Tab-separated table of C-alpha atoms and ligand atoms in Angstrom:
chain	number	residue	atom	x	y	z
A	18	MET	CA	4.110	-21.510	-60.144
A	19	LYS	CA	1.480	-18.914	-60.893
A	20	PRO	CA	1.233	-16.496	-57.963
A	21	ALA	CA	-2.039	-15.565	-56.283
A	22	ASN	CA	-4.200	-13.016	-58.095
A	23	ARG	CA	-3.702	-10.496	-55.289
A	24	LEU	CA	-0.045	-10.070	-56.302
A	25	ALA	CA	-1.156	-8.534	-59.575
A	26	PHE	CA	-2.148	-5.371	-57.690
A	27	ILE	CA	1.156	-4.685	-55.948
A	28	LYS	CA	4.849	-4.341	-56.803
A	29	GLU	CA	7.928	-5.339	-54.840
A	30	TYR	CA	8.561	-2.582	-52.264
A	31	TYR	CA	10.365	0.313	-53.989
A	32	PHE	CA	13.289	0.314	-51.558
A	33	SER	CA	13.711	-3.442	-51.876
A	34	ARG	CA	14.296	-2.982	-55.636
A	35	LYS	CA	16.305	0.230	-55.434
A	36	LEU	CA	18.658	-0.963	-52.702
A	37	GLN	CA	19.518	-3.965	-54.862
A	38	GLU	CA	20.391	-1.602	-57.727
A	39	ILE	CA	22.552	0.494	-55.386
A	40	LYS	CA	24.287	-2.651	-54.122
A	41	GLU	CA	25.138	-3.590	-57.705
A	42	MET	CA	26.572	-0.092	-58.313
A	43	GLN	CA	28.657	-0.485	-55.162
A	44	GLN	CA	29.869	-3.929	-56.270
A	45	ASN	CA	31.042	-2.259	-59.467
A	46	GLY	CA	33.215	0.066	-57.402
A	47	ILE	CA	30.896	3.090	-57.291
A	48	ASP	CA	30.731	4.703	-53.862
A	49	VAL	CA	27.032	5.534	-53.631
A	50	ILE	CA	26.004	7.657	-50.634
A	51	ASN	CA	22.600	6.425	-49.612
A	52	LEU	CA	20.412	9.236	-48.289
A	53	GLY	CA	17.291	7.380	-49.243
A	54	ILE	CA	16.188	5.272	-46.354
A	55	GLY	CA	15.125	6.026	-42.784
A	56	SER	CA	17.028	3.307	-40.995
A	57	PRO	CA	18.748	4.814	-37.929
A	58	ASP	CA	22.513	4.283	-37.986
A	59	LEU	CA	23.021	5.349	-34.351
A	60	PRO	CA	23.298	2.770	-31.534
A	61	PRO	CA	20.338	1.890	-29.303
A	62	PRO	CA	20.538	2.687	-25.572
A	63	TYR	CA	23.484	0.839	-24.051
A	64	ASP	CA	21.422	-0.512	-21.123
A	65	ALA	CA	18.843	-1.943	-23.502
A	66	VAL	CA	21.487	-3.935	-25.375
A	67	ALA	CA	23.015	-5.106	-22.082
A	68	GLN	CA	19.593	-6.238	-20.851
A	69	MET	CA	18.942	-8.065	-24.105
A	70	GLN	CA	22.276	-9.895	-23.830
A	71	LEU	CA	21.671	-10.797	-20.210
A	72	ALA	CA	18.157	-12.005	-20.913
A	73	ALA	CA	19.431	-14.254	-23.699
A	74	LYS	CA	21.141	-16.300	-20.981
A	75	GLN	CA	17.910	-16.846	-19.011
A	76	GLU	CA	16.547	-20.359	-19.013
A	77	ASN	CA	13.129	-19.450	-20.377
A	78	ALA	CA	14.424	-17.032	-23.016
A	79	HIS	CA	14.345	-19.338	-25.994
A	80	LYS	CA	10.840	-20.743	-25.750
A	81	TYR	CA	7.815	-19.509	-27.646
A	82	GLN	CA	6.611	-16.355	-25.958
A	83	SER	CA	3.224	-14.942	-25.066
A	84	TYR	CA	1.028	-13.869	-27.994
A	85	ARG	CA	0.211	-10.728	-26.024
A	86	GLY	CA	3.853	-9.759	-25.384
A	87	ALA	CA	5.770	-9.871	-22.094
A	88	ASP	CA	4.164	-8.100	-19.113
A	89	GLU	CA	7.358	-6.065	-18.661
A	90	LEU	CA	7.101	-4.726	-22.228
A	91	ARG	CA	3.399	-3.835	-22.037
A	92	GLU	CA	3.953	-2.138	-18.693
A	93	ALA	CA	6.926	-0.196	-20.064
A	94	PHE	CA	4.861	0.994	-23.071
A	95	ALA	CA	2.024	2.040	-20.724
A	96	ASP	CA	4.437	3.961	-18.530
A	97	PHE	CA	6.036	5.574	-21.616
A	98	TYR	CA	2.620	6.736	-22.893
A	99	GLN	CA	1.838	8.174	-19.480
A	100	ARG	CA	5.130	10.062	-19.187
A	101	LYS	CA	5.466	11.241	-22.761
A	102	PHE	CA	1.882	11.819	-23.874
A	103	GLN	CA	-0.057	11.931	-20.563
A	104	VAL	CA	-2.172	9.087	-21.945
A	105	GLU	CA	-3.554	6.432	-19.595
A	106	VAL	CA	-3.582	2.948	-21.111
A	107	ASN	CA	-4.278	-0.293	-19.344
A	108	ALA	CA	-1.082	-2.336	-19.712
A	109	ALA	CA	-3.001	-5.613	-19.542
A	110	THR	CA	-5.697	-4.904	-22.091
A	111	GLU	CA	-5.022	-1.786	-24.166
A	112	ILE	CA	-1.542	-2.485	-25.563
A	113	LEU	CA	-0.535	-5.203	-27.965
A	114	PRO	CA	3.185	-5.446	-28.778
A	115	LEU	CA	3.984	-6.057	-32.438
A	116	LEU	CA	6.963	-7.073	-34.544
A	117	GLY	CA	7.425	-3.453	-35.628
A	118	SER	CA	4.551	-1.183	-36.522
A	119	LYS	CA	4.680	-2.213	-40.199
A	120	GLU	CA	3.204	-5.620	-39.412
A	121	GLY	CA	0.459	-3.876	-37.447
A	122	ILE	CA	-0.775	-2.305	-40.687
A	123	MET	CA	-1.383	-5.798	-42.070
A	124	HIS	CA	-2.937	-7.154	-38.858
A	125	ILE	CA	-5.291	-4.198	-38.492
A	126	SER	CA	-6.319	-4.455	-42.140
A	127	MET	CA	-6.959	-8.177	-41.842
A	128	ALA	CA	-8.901	-7.709	-38.636
A	129	PHE	CA	-11.234	-4.964	-39.872
A	130	LEU	CA	-11.499	-4.951	-43.664
A	131	ASN	CA	-13.723	-7.003	-45.912
A	132	GLU	CA	-13.293	-7.230	-49.656
A	133	GLY	CA	-14.667	-4.086	-51.278
A	134	ASP	CA	-14.360	-1.919	-48.151
A	135	GLU	CA	-12.716	1.429	-48.766
A	136	VAL	CA	-9.749	2.878	-46.926
A	137	LEU	CA	-8.772	6.555	-46.710
A	138	ILE	CA	-5.045	6.847	-47.287
A	139	PRO	CA	-2.844	9.974	-47.301
A	140	ASN	CA	-1.272	10.986	-50.609
A	141	PRO	CA	1.660	11.407	-50.248
A	142	GLY	CA	2.052	8.792	-47.537
A	143	TYR	CA	3.734	5.602	-46.385
A	144	PRO	CA	3.283	3.132	-49.286
A	145	THR	CA	2.454	0.164	-47.040
A	146	TYR	CA	-1.063	1.492	-46.292
A	147	THR	CA	-1.881	1.158	-49.992
A	148	SER	CA	-0.249	-2.183	-50.700
A	149	VAL	CA	-1.728	-3.861	-47.629
A	150	THR	CA	-5.175	-2.476	-48.443
A	151	LYS	CA	-4.896	-4.022	-51.898
A	152	LEU	CA	-3.549	-7.325	-50.532
A	153	VAL	CA	-6.647	-7.776	-48.383
A	154	GLY	CA	-8.958	-6.990	-51.316
A	155	ALA	CA	-10.066	-3.576	-50.082
A	156	LYS	CA	-9.930	-0.351	-52.079
A	157	PRO	CA	-7.563	2.551	-51.388
A	158	VAL	CA	-9.236	5.962	-51.604
A	159	PHE	CA	-6.590	8.656	-51.435
A	160	TYR	CA	-7.063	11.904	-49.614
A	161	GLU	CA	-4.796	14.562	-51.033
A	162	LEU	CA	-2.354	16.373	-48.811
A	163	LYS	CA	-1.136	19.636	-50.266
A	164	GLU	CA	1.617	22.000	-49.371
A	165	GLU	CA	-0.797	24.965	-49.408
A	166	ASN	CA	-2.819	23.186	-46.677
A	167	GLU	CA	0.349	22.445	-44.753
A	168	TRP	CA	-0.110	18.784	-45.701
A	169	GLN	CA	-3.199	18.430	-43.481
A	170	PRO	CA	-6.352	16.547	-44.535
A	171	ASN	CA	-9.257	18.668	-45.675
A	172	PHE	CA	-12.313	17.247	-43.916
A	173	ASN	CA	-14.689	19.609	-45.717
A	174	GLU	CA	-13.584	18.104	-49.016
A	175	LEU	CA	-13.854	14.576	-47.613
A	176	GLU	CA	-17.410	15.250	-46.442
A	177	LYS	CA	-18.422	15.829	-50.077
A	178	GLN	CA	-17.405	12.278	-51.011
A	179	ASP	CA	-19.486	9.125	-50.709
A	180	LEU	CA	-18.071	7.659	-47.513
A	181	SER	CA	-20.555	4.832	-47.121
A	182	LYS	CA	-17.998	2.117	-47.863
A	183	VAL	CA	-15.101	3.654	-45.923
A	184	LYS	CA	-14.082	1.484	-42.974
A	185	ILE	CA	-10.594	2.758	-42.076
A	186	MET	CA	-8.775	6.091	-42.243
A	187	TRP	CA	-4.980	6.122	-41.914
A	188	LEU	CA	-3.443	9.183	-40.321
A	189	ASN	CA	0.287	9.554	-39.874
A	190	TYR	CA	1.341	12.577	-37.818
A	191	PRO	CA	4.096	13.628	-37.563
A	192	HIS	CA	3.767	12.957	-41.258
A	193	MET	CA	6.187	10.981	-43.379
A	194	PRO	CA	7.511	12.015	-45.906
A	195	THR	CA	6.728	15.736	-45.450
A	196	GLY	CA	7.779	16.048	-41.789
A	197	VAL	CA	4.833	18.215	-40.710
A	198	LYS	CA	3.090	17.907	-37.354
A	199	ALA	CA	-0.659	17.593	-36.877
A	200	SER	CA	-2.326	20.995	-36.828
A	201	GLN	CA	-3.865	22.043	-33.512
A	202	HIS	CA	-7.338	20.862	-34.458
A	203	LEU	CA	-6.499	17.883	-36.680
A	204	PHE	CA	-6.916	15.033	-34.187
A	205	HIS	CA	-10.025	16.631	-32.751
A	206	ASP	CA	-11.596	16.993	-36.221
A	207	ALA	CA	-10.512	13.497	-37.272
A	208	ILE	CA	-12.177	11.917	-34.227
A	209	ALA	CA	-15.444	13.773	-34.916
A	210	PHE	CA	-15.277	12.735	-38.587
A	211	ALA	CA	-14.592	9.078	-37.690
A	212	LYS	CA	-17.441	9.040	-35.178
A	213	LYS	CA	-19.884	10.581	-37.639
A	214	HIS	CA	-19.090	8.116	-40.420
A	215	ASP	CA	-18.347	5.048	-38.289
A	216	ILE	CA	-14.743	4.847	-39.473
A	217	LEU	CA	-11.822	3.268	-37.625
A	218	LEU	CA	-9.175	5.978	-37.318
A	219	ILE	CA	-5.550	4.907	-36.948
A	220	ASN	CA	-2.659	7.229	-36.260
A	221	ASP	CA	0.663	5.718	-37.233
A	222	ASN	CA	3.043	7.531	-34.904
A	223	PRO	CA	6.680	6.394	-35.212
A	224	TYR	CA	8.296	9.856	-35.603
A	225	SER	CA	7.065	11.747	-32.525
A	226	PHE	CA	10.441	11.826	-30.815
A	227	ILE	CA	12.672	12.912	-33.654
A	228	LEU	CA	13.258	16.686	-33.823
A	229	ASN	CA	9.937	17.383	-32.172
A	230	ASP	CA	9.472	19.628	-29.167
A	231	ASN	CA	5.826	18.704	-28.716
A	232	PRO	CA	5.161	14.968	-29.179
A	233	GLU	CA	1.466	14.148	-29.492
A	234	SER	CA	-0.671	11.036	-29.415
A	235	LEU	CA	-4.111	10.661	-30.983
A	236	LEU	CA	-5.109	8.823	-27.813
A	237	ALA	CA	-4.678	11.984	-25.743
A	238	TYR	CA	-7.824	13.416	-27.377
A	239	PRO	CA	-11.314	12.867	-25.915
A	240	GLY	CA	-13.199	10.032	-27.578
A	241	ALA	CA	-10.099	8.674	-29.369
A	242	LYS	CA	-10.207	5.183	-27.891
A	243	GLU	CA	-13.819	4.726	-29.023
A	244	VAL	CA	-12.971	5.265	-32.683
A	245	GLY	CA	-9.229	5.010	-32.921
A	246	LEU	CA	-6.017	3.094	-32.566
A	247	GLU	CA	-2.425	4.241	-32.482
A	248	LEU	CA	0.637	2.452	-33.787
A	249	ASN	CA	3.968	3.194	-32.225
A	250	SER	CA	7.447	1.796	-32.572
A	251	VAL	CA	10.917	1.859	-31.053
A	252	SER	CA	12.545	1.763	-34.498
A	253	LYS	CA	13.266	5.487	-34.729
A	254	THR	CA	12.880	6.660	-31.116
A	255	PHE	CA	15.533	4.294	-29.805
A	256	ASN	CA	17.478	3.390	-32.985
A	257	MET	CA	16.094	-0.131	-32.873
A	258	ALA	CA	14.682	-0.573	-36.380
A	259	GLY	CA	16.222	-4.027	-36.783
A	260	TRP	CA	14.831	-5.256	-33.469
A	261	ARG	CA	11.346	-5.172	-34.952
A	262	VAL	CA	9.380	-4.048	-31.928
A	263	GLY	CA	6.337	-1.804	-31.926
A	264	ALA	CA	2.863	-1.745	-30.456
A	265	VAL	CA	-0.742	-1.009	-31.225
A	266	LEU	CA	-2.698	0.813	-28.534
A	267	GLY	CA	-6.447	1.263	-28.235
A	268	SER	CA	-9.594	-0.205	-26.754
A	269	GLN	CA	-9.609	-3.745	-25.414
A	270	GLU	CA	-12.346	-4.673	-27.852
A	271	ASN	CA	-10.408	-3.519	-30.931
A	272	LEU	CA	-7.204	-5.117	-29.706
A	273	GLN	CA	-8.986	-8.439	-29.210
A	274	HIS	CA	-9.863	-8.450	-32.922
A	275	ILE	CA	-6.249	-7.746	-33.860
A	276	LEU	CA	-5.005	-10.446	-31.491
A	277	LYS	CA	-7.262	-12.945	-33.245
A	278	VAL	CA	-5.277	-12.327	-36.449
A	279	LYS	CA	-1.852	-11.936	-34.898
A	280	SER	CA	-2.015	-15.010	-32.670
A	281	ASN	CA	-2.644	-17.072	-35.779
A	282	MET	CA	0.365	-15.593	-37.579
A	283	ASP	CA	3.314	-15.512	-35.184
A	284	SER	CA	4.230	-17.254	-31.974
A	285	GLY	CA	5.433	-14.365	-29.871
A	286	MET	CA	8.549	-12.236	-29.974
A	287	PHE	CA	12.054	-13.225	-28.769
A	288	LEU	CA	11.959	-12.467	-25.005
A	289	PRO	CA	15.401	-10.794	-24.769
A	290	LEU	CA	14.328	-8.268	-27.405
A	291	GLN	CA	11.196	-7.487	-25.432
A	292	LEU	CA	13.074	-7.071	-22.170
A	293	GLY	CA	15.718	-4.906	-23.863
A	294	VAL	CA	13.041	-2.643	-25.330
A	295	ALA	CA	11.344	-2.403	-21.912
A	296	VAL	CA	14.613	-0.898	-20.626
A	297	ALA	CA	14.896	1.489	-23.603
A	298	LEU	CA	11.372	2.788	-22.970
A	299	LYS	CA	12.532	3.967	-19.525
A	300	GLU	CA	15.279	6.228	-20.925
A	301	ASN	CA	15.384	9.658	-19.312
A	302	GLU	CA	15.432	13.104	-20.957
A	303	ASP	CA	19.157	12.904	-21.743
A	304	TRP	CA	18.455	10.291	-24.404
A	305	PHE	CA	15.990	12.537	-26.185
A	306	LYS	CA	18.197	15.644	-25.858
A	307	ASN	CA	21.164	13.811	-27.328
A	308	LEU	CA	19.103	12.463	-30.222
A	309	ASP	CA	17.825	15.950	-30.897
A	310	PHE	CA	21.326	17.402	-30.854
A	311	LEU	CA	22.664	14.824	-33.327
A	312	TYR	CA	19.757	15.063	-35.755
A	313	LYS	CA	19.734	18.875	-35.618
A	314	ASN	CA	23.377	18.984	-36.692
A	315	ARG	CA	22.725	16.503	-39.469
A	316	ARG	CA	19.673	18.421	-40.621
A	317	THR	CA	21.707	21.625	-40.902
A	318	LYS	CA	24.192	19.808	-43.136
A	319	ILE	CA	21.507	18.105	-45.231
A	320	ILE	CA	19.866	21.493	-45.781
A	321	GLU	CA	23.214	22.785	-47.033
A	322	LEU	CA	23.398	19.836	-49.440
A	323	VAL	CA	19.818	20.291	-50.563
A	324	GLU	CA	20.455	23.953	-51.338
A	325	LYS	CA	23.632	23.089	-53.245
A	326	LEU	CA	21.471	20.802	-55.371
A	327	ASP	CA	19.174	23.772	-56.094
A	328	CYS	CA	16.230	22.188	-54.310
A	329	GLN	CA	13.854	24.433	-52.384
A	330	LEU	CA	12.769	24.047	-48.796
A	331	GLU	CA	9.474	25.339	-47.466
A	332	ASP	CA	10.208	24.540	-43.862
A	333	ARG	CA	13.517	24.105	-42.052
A	334	ASP	CA	12.020	22.734	-38.840
A	335	LEU	CA	10.553	19.518	-40.112
A	336	VAL	CA	9.836	16.725	-37.625
A	337	GLY	CA	11.177	13.213	-38.147
A	338	MET	CA	14.271	11.919	-39.840
A	339	PHE	CA	13.879	13.379	-43.312
A	340	VAL	CA	14.229	16.617	-45.208
A	341	TRP	CA	11.489	17.025	-47.807
A	342	ALA	CA	12.348	19.465	-50.566
A	343	LYS	CA	11.105	20.664	-53.942
A	344	ILE	CA	13.129	19.525	-56.928
A	345	PRO	CA	14.721	22.206	-59.166
A	346	GLU	CA	12.404	23.579	-61.846
A	347	ALA	CA	14.657	22.303	-64.618
A	348	TYR	CA	13.493	18.736	-63.914
A	349	GLN	CA	10.132	17.359	-64.996
A	350	THR	CA	9.723	14.604	-62.428
A	351	SER	CA	11.016	13.513	-59.040
A	352	GLU	CA	12.318	10.259	-60.509
A	353	GLU	CA	14.240	12.109	-63.184
A	354	PHE	CA	15.923	14.307	-60.580
A	355	SER	CA	16.632	11.390	-58.225
A	356	GLU	CA	18.189	9.470	-61.122
A	357	HIS	CA	20.195	12.541	-62.129
A	358	ILE	CA	21.838	12.921	-58.708
A	359	LEU	CA	22.413	9.170	-58.512
A	360	GLN	CA	24.213	9.051	-61.847
A	361	THR	CA	26.016	12.403	-61.573
A	362	HIS	CA	26.955	12.607	-57.901
A	363	HIS	CA	26.365	9.006	-56.801
A	364	LEU	CA	23.901	10.270	-54.179
A	365	PHE	CA	20.668	8.445	-53.625
A	366	ALA	CA	17.590	10.231	-52.247
A	367	ALA	CA	14.014	8.982	-52.523
A	368	PRO	CA	11.860	10.537	-55.260
A	369	GLY	CA	8.656	11.955	-53.775
A	370	THR	CA	6.516	9.751	-56.009
A	371	VAL	CA	7.537	6.663	-53.994
A	372	PHE	CA	4.960	8.040	-51.561
A	373	GLY	CA	2.241	8.541	-54.163
A	374	SER	CA	1.365	10.965	-56.926
A	375	GLY	CA	1.088	13.734	-54.300
A	376	GLY	CA	4.864	13.523	-53.884
A	377	GLU	CA	5.542	14.546	-57.488
A	378	GLY	CA	7.910	17.488	-57.621
A	379	TYR	CA	9.577	16.617	-54.295
A	380	ILE	CA	12.501	14.552	-53.057
A	381	ARG	CA	13.192	13.089	-49.611
A	382	PHE	CA	16.627	13.082	-47.948
A	383	SER	CA	17.279	10.912	-44.903
A	384	LEU	CA	19.082	12.080	-41.767
A	385	CYS	CA	20.320	8.553	-41.035
A	386	VAL	CA	23.838	9.315	-42.248
A	387	ASP	CA	26.699	10.749	-40.190
A	388	GLU	CA	27.887	14.329	-40.640
A	389	ALA	CA	31.187	13.349	-42.262
A	390	THR	CA	29.314	11.474	-44.998
A	391	ILE	CA	26.964	14.396	-45.585
A	392	GLU	CA	30.012	16.654	-45.910
A	393	LYS	CA	31.450	14.249	-48.454
A	394	ALA	CA	28.176	14.476	-50.387
A	395	ILE	CA	28.339	18.302	-50.279
A	396	LYS	CA	31.917	18.235	-51.633
A	397	ARG	CA	30.836	15.977	-54.480
A	398	VAL	CA	28.141	18.400	-55.519
A	399	GLU	CA	30.520	21.373	-55.230
A	400	ALA	CA	33.060	19.563	-57.383
B	29	PLP	C1	5.113	6.171	-41.571
B	29	PLP	C2	5.754	4.903	-41.169
B	29	PLP	N1	5.026	3.976	-40.526
B	29	PLP	C3	5.547	2.807	-40.157
B	29	PLP	C4	6.861	2.496	-40.414
B	29	PLP	C5	7.376	1.142	-40.009
B	29	PLP	O1	8.149	1.200	-38.876
B	29	PLP	P1	8.493	-0.089	-38.037
B	29	PLP	O2	9.968	-0.202	-38.069
B	29	PLP	O3	7.969	0.180	-36.668
B	29	PLP	O4	7.816	-1.260	-38.650
B	29	PLP	C6	7.670	3.404	-41.081
B	29	PLP	C7	9.051	3.056	-41.405
B	29	PLP	O5	9.780	3.632	-42.121
B	29	PLP	C8	7.096	4.650	-41.473
B	29	PLP	O6	7.815	5.575	-42.125
């Protein structure tokens, strides 16, 4: 069957293809160490799993669930935003739970974009912003993030462009893949820019609680709810990537538009997952301290590996679960270097170009691997 025309503009997700290739190498007896993907290997909070198991035995647990998410989950997200970001959100009207934040990118795009609308997307950045924009018939317009600007958008440059067709701007701070935080004035400037040009500003914020001593939300800034939305997720914060639970937060009016799309696409989320996540969101400071401790130790080891591979690091205090490094000068492209370490050392790390042309010359290593495995990788390189 001939697929829809829209598929001509996108490719299968890079990691979907590459992980298949790695699996085939493994089936052929090659022990590939996968440092490519940001899927937390650590367990979620014990109480959250216990609550999920208990809830699975409730009588009403297996029915279709509310399109707006369980009250307990919305209230727990609201309380979490209050405690962690000092942001007030109305649990009844300003939070919409999602099946992970990735699906929110599609729902938001379907709710707000018409064919031909333009979307400002970070380069480098999370590839889903681009593919979803293309799937809905809108046009990606990349804004370049550069190391010399500390990977922050340059609004003066953007002001010189024709912005008349721009409807959405994606922000993602802390930024993936570079691991930088928003500069002090970024959110403030972005809100003013969005207001001036009537653009919907969305901060995709899944990495705030990984190796970050100052988590920030766009919604903490004056005027944010009028022009903006924030996506958040428990995937990284609570090691629950496979649970597929996230949320979009913003004004009631904007969320109503998103609900119109979402309620026509799924029929609610499995209740025990929602109740388990509600428990995770109440975790105290010990959870965050422990996570920090584990990832800090891993980061130290990954940096050792990265240096053994002759890559260069600009910053050793990156936020999030990746180390972003420059490839050695001897290699022309990120893909060439990634392929070299895969074939020579059986180590997989993501070439920077997976995240757009702005990632050329860089490679991304994940911290989602235990210390013993990172040590094994170091020994391989030394050998
Ligand atoms: C920048 C960014 N946004 C969104 C997501 C999706 O996360 P979720 O598991 O909440 O769908 C990821 C996952 O890797 C990501 O890196």
